[in-house]
mmCIF file of C-alpha atoms in Angstrom:
data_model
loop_
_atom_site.group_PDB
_atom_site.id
_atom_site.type_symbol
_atom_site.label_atom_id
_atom_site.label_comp_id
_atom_site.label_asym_id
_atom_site.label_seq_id
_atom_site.Cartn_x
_atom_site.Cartn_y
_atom_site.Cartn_z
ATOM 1 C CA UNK A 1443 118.057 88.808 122.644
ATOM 2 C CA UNK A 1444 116.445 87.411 119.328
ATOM 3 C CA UNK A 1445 114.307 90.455 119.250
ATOM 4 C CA UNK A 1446 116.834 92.942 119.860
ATOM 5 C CA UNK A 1447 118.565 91.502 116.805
ATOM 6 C CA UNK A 1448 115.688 91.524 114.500
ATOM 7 C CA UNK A 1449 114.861 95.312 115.567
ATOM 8 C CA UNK A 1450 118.611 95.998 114.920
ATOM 9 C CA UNK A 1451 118.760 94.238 111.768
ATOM 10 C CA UNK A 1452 115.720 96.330 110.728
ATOM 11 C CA UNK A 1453 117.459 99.352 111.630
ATOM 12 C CA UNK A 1454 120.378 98.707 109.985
ATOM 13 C CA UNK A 1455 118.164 98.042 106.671
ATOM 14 C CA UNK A 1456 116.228 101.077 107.252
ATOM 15 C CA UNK A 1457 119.499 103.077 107.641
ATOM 16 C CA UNK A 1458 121.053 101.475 104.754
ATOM 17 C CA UNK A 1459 117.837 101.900 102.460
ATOM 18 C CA UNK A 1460 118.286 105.377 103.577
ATOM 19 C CA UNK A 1461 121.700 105.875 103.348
ATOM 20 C CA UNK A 1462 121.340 104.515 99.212
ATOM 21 C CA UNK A 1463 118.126 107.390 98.545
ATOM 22 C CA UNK A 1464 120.116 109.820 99.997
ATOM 23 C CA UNK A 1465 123.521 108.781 97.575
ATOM 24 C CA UNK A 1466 121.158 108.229 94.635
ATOM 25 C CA UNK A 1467 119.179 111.676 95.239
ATOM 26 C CA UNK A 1468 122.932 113.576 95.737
ATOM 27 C CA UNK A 1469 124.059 111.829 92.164
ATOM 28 C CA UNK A 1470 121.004 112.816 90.638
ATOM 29 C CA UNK A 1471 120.946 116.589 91.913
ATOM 30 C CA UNK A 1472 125.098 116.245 90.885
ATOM 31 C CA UNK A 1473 124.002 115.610 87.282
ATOM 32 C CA UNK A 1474 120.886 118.101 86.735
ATOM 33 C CA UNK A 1475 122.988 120.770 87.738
ATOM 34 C CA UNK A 1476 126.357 119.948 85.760
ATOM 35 C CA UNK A 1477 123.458 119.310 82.754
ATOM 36 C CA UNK A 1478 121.791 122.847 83.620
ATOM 37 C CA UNK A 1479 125.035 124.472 83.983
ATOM 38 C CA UNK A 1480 125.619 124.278 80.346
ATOM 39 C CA UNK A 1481 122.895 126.510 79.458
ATOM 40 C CA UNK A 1482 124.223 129.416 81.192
ATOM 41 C CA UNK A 1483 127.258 131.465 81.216
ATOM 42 C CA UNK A 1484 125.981 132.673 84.948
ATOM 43 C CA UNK A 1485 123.702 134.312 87.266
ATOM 44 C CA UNK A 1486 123.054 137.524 84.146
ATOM 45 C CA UNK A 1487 122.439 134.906 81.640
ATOM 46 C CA UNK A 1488 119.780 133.384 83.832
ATOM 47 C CA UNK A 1489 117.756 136.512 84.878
ATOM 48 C CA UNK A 1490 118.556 137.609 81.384
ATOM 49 C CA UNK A 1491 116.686 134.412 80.059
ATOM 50 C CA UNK A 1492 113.675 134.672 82.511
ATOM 51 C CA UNK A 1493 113.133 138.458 81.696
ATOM 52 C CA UNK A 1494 112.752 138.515 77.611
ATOM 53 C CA UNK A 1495 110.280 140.053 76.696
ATOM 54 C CA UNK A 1496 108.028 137.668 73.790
ATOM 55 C CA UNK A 1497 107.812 140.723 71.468
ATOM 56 C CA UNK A 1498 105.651 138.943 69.413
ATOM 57 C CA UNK A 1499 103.292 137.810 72.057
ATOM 58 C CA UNK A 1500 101.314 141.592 71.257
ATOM 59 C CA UNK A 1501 100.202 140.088 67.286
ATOM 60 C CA UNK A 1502 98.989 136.625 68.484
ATOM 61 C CA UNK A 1503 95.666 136.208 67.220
ATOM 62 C CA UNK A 1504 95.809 138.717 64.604
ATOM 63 C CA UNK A 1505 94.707 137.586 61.085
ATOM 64 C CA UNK A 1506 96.595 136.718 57.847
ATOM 65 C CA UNK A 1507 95.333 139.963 56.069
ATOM 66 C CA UNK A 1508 96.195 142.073 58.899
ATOM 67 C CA UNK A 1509 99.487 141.464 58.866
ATOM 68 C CA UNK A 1510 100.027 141.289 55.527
ATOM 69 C CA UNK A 1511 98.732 144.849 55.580
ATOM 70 C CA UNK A 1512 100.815 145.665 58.239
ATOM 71 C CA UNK A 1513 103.959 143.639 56.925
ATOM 72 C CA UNK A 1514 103.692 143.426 53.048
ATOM 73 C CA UNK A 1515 104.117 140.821 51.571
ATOM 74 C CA UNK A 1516 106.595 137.506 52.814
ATOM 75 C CA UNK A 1517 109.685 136.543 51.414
ATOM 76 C CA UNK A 1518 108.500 133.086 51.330
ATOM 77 C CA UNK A 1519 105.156 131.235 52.209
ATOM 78 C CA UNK A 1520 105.543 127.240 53.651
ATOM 79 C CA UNK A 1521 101.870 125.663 53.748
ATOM 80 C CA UNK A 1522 102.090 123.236 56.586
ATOM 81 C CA UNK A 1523 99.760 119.955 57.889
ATOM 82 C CA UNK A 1524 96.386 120.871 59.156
ATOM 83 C CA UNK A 1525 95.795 123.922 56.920
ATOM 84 C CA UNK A 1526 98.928 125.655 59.107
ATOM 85 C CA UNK A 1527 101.266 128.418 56.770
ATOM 86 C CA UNK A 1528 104.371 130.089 57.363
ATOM 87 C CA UNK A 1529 105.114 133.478 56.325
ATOM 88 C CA UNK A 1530 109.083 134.138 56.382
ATOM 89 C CA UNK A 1531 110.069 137.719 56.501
ATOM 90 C CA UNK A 1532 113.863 139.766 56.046
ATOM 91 C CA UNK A 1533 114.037 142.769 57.500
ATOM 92 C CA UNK A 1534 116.457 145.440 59.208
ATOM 93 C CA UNK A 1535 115.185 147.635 62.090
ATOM 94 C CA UNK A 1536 111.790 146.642 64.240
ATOM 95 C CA UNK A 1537 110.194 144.648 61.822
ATOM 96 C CA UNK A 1538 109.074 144.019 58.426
ATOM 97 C CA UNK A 1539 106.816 146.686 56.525
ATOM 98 C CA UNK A 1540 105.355 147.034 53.306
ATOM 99 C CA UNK A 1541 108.406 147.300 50.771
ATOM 100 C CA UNK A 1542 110.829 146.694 52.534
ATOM 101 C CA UNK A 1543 114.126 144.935 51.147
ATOM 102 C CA UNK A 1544 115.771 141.651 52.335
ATOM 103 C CA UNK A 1545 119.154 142.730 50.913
ATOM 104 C CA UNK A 1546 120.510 144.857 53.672
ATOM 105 C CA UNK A 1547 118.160 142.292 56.071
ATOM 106 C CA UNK A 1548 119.930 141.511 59.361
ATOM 107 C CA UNK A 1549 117.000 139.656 60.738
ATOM 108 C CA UNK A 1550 114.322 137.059 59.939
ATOM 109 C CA UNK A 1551 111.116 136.196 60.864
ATOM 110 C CA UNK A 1552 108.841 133.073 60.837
ATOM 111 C CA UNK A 1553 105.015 134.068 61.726
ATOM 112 C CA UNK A 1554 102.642 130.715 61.679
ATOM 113 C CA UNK A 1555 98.976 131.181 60.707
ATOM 114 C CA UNK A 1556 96.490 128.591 61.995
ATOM 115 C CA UNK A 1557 92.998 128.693 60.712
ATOM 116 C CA UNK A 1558 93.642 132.324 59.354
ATOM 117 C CA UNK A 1559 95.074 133.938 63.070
ATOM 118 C CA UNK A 1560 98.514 134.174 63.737
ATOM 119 C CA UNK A 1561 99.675 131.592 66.338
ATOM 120 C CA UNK A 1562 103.495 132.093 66.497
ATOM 121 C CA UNK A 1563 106.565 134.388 65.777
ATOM 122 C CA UNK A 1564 109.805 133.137 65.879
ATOM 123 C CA UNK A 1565 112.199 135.780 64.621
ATOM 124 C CA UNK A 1566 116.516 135.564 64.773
ATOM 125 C CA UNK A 1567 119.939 137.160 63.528
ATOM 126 C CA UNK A 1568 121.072 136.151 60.756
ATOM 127 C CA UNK A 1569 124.475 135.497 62.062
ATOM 128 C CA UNK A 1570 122.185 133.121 64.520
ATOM 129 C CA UNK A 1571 125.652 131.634 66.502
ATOM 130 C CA UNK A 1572 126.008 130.536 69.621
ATOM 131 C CA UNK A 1573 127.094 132.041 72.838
ATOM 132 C CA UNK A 1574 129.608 130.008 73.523
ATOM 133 C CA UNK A 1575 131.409 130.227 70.019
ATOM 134 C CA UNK A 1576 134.045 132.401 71.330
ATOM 135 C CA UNK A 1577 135.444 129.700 73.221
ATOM 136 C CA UNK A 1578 136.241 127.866 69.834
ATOM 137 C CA UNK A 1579 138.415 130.443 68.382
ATOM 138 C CA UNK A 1580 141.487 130.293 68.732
ATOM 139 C CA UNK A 1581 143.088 134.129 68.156
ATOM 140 C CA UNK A 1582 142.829 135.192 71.871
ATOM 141 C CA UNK A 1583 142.160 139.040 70.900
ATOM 142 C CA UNK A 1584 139.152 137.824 68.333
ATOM 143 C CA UNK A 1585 137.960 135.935 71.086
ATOM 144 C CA UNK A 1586 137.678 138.521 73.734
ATOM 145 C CA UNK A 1587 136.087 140.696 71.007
ATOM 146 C CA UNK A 1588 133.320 137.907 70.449
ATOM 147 C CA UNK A 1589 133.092 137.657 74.291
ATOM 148 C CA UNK A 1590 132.781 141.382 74.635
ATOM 149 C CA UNK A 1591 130.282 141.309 71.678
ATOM 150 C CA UNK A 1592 127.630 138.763 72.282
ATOM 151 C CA UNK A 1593 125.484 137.261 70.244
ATOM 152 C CA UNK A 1594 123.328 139.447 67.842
ATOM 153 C CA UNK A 1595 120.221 139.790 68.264
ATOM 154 C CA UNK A 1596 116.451 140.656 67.148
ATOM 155 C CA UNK A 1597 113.865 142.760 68.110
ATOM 156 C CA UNK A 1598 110.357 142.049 66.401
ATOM 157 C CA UNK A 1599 107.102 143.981 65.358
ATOM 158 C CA UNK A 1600 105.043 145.109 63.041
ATOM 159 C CA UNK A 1601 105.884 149.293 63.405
ATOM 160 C CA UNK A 1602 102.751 149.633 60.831
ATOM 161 C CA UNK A 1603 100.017 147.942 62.528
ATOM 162 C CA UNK A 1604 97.493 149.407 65.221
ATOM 163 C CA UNK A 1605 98.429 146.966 67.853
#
């Protein structure tokens, strides 16, 4: 009879040890998603999100007189830690070319140099706003317009270059 006890008493640990993972692993699966769930407006804005294209991805690599050639000269240069420099650009349309003017620019662009070879393009709207900023207003026709809208957006290269 002792031994029956201690193997049910063991069982009843087991199962309890189990029971607490299983709570604990529920919570924590509860909270990732209600955390990831943020991030999206749905399903489109998901597959939307896994499917951009990196349209700068094609000029990785390429060096600092290239593009300059290709893009003119930036609106700004930032000289960085480790020899690093960042060559802002305005532009309207594909991307920035030789002479082009930042006062009817819609869109910017940040390309980092590294050692002379271009090792990043980050490029955005100028009215850069959120997705969800249509929830915050608070005329109900403006805010199905924003809805309707979406964000604006960028498109990025360098229509001069050979690439």
């Amino acid at each position: 009879m002792g031994a029956f006890r201690e193997i049910l008493g063991a069982a009843r640990d087991a199962f309890s040890a189990r029971s607490a993972l299983r709570v604990t692993l529920t919570a924590a699966l509860a909270m990732f998603a209600s955390g990831c769930g943020g991030g999206f407006s749905g399903p489109e804005q998901a597959i939307q999100d896994l499917t951009r294209v990196d349209y700068g991805k094609p000029y990785i690599g390429m060096s600092k007189q290239q593009v300059l050639q290709c893009a003119g000269q930036p609106r700004s240069q930032i000289p960085a830690s480790g020899g690093a420099e960042t060559l802002i650009y305005h532009y309207k349309g594909a991307g920035p070319v030789p002479g082009g003017t930042p006062k009817d620019a819609t869109c910017t662009a940040s390309l980092t140099f590294q050692g002379g070879n271009l090792i990043r393009v980050n490029y955005s709207h100028k009215e850069g706003r959120s997705p969800y900023a249509w929830q915050a207003e608070k005329d109900p026709e403006k805010q199905a317009q924003m809805k309707r809208e979406g964000t604006p957006t960028c498109v990025f290269s360098l229509p001069r270059c050979p690439k």
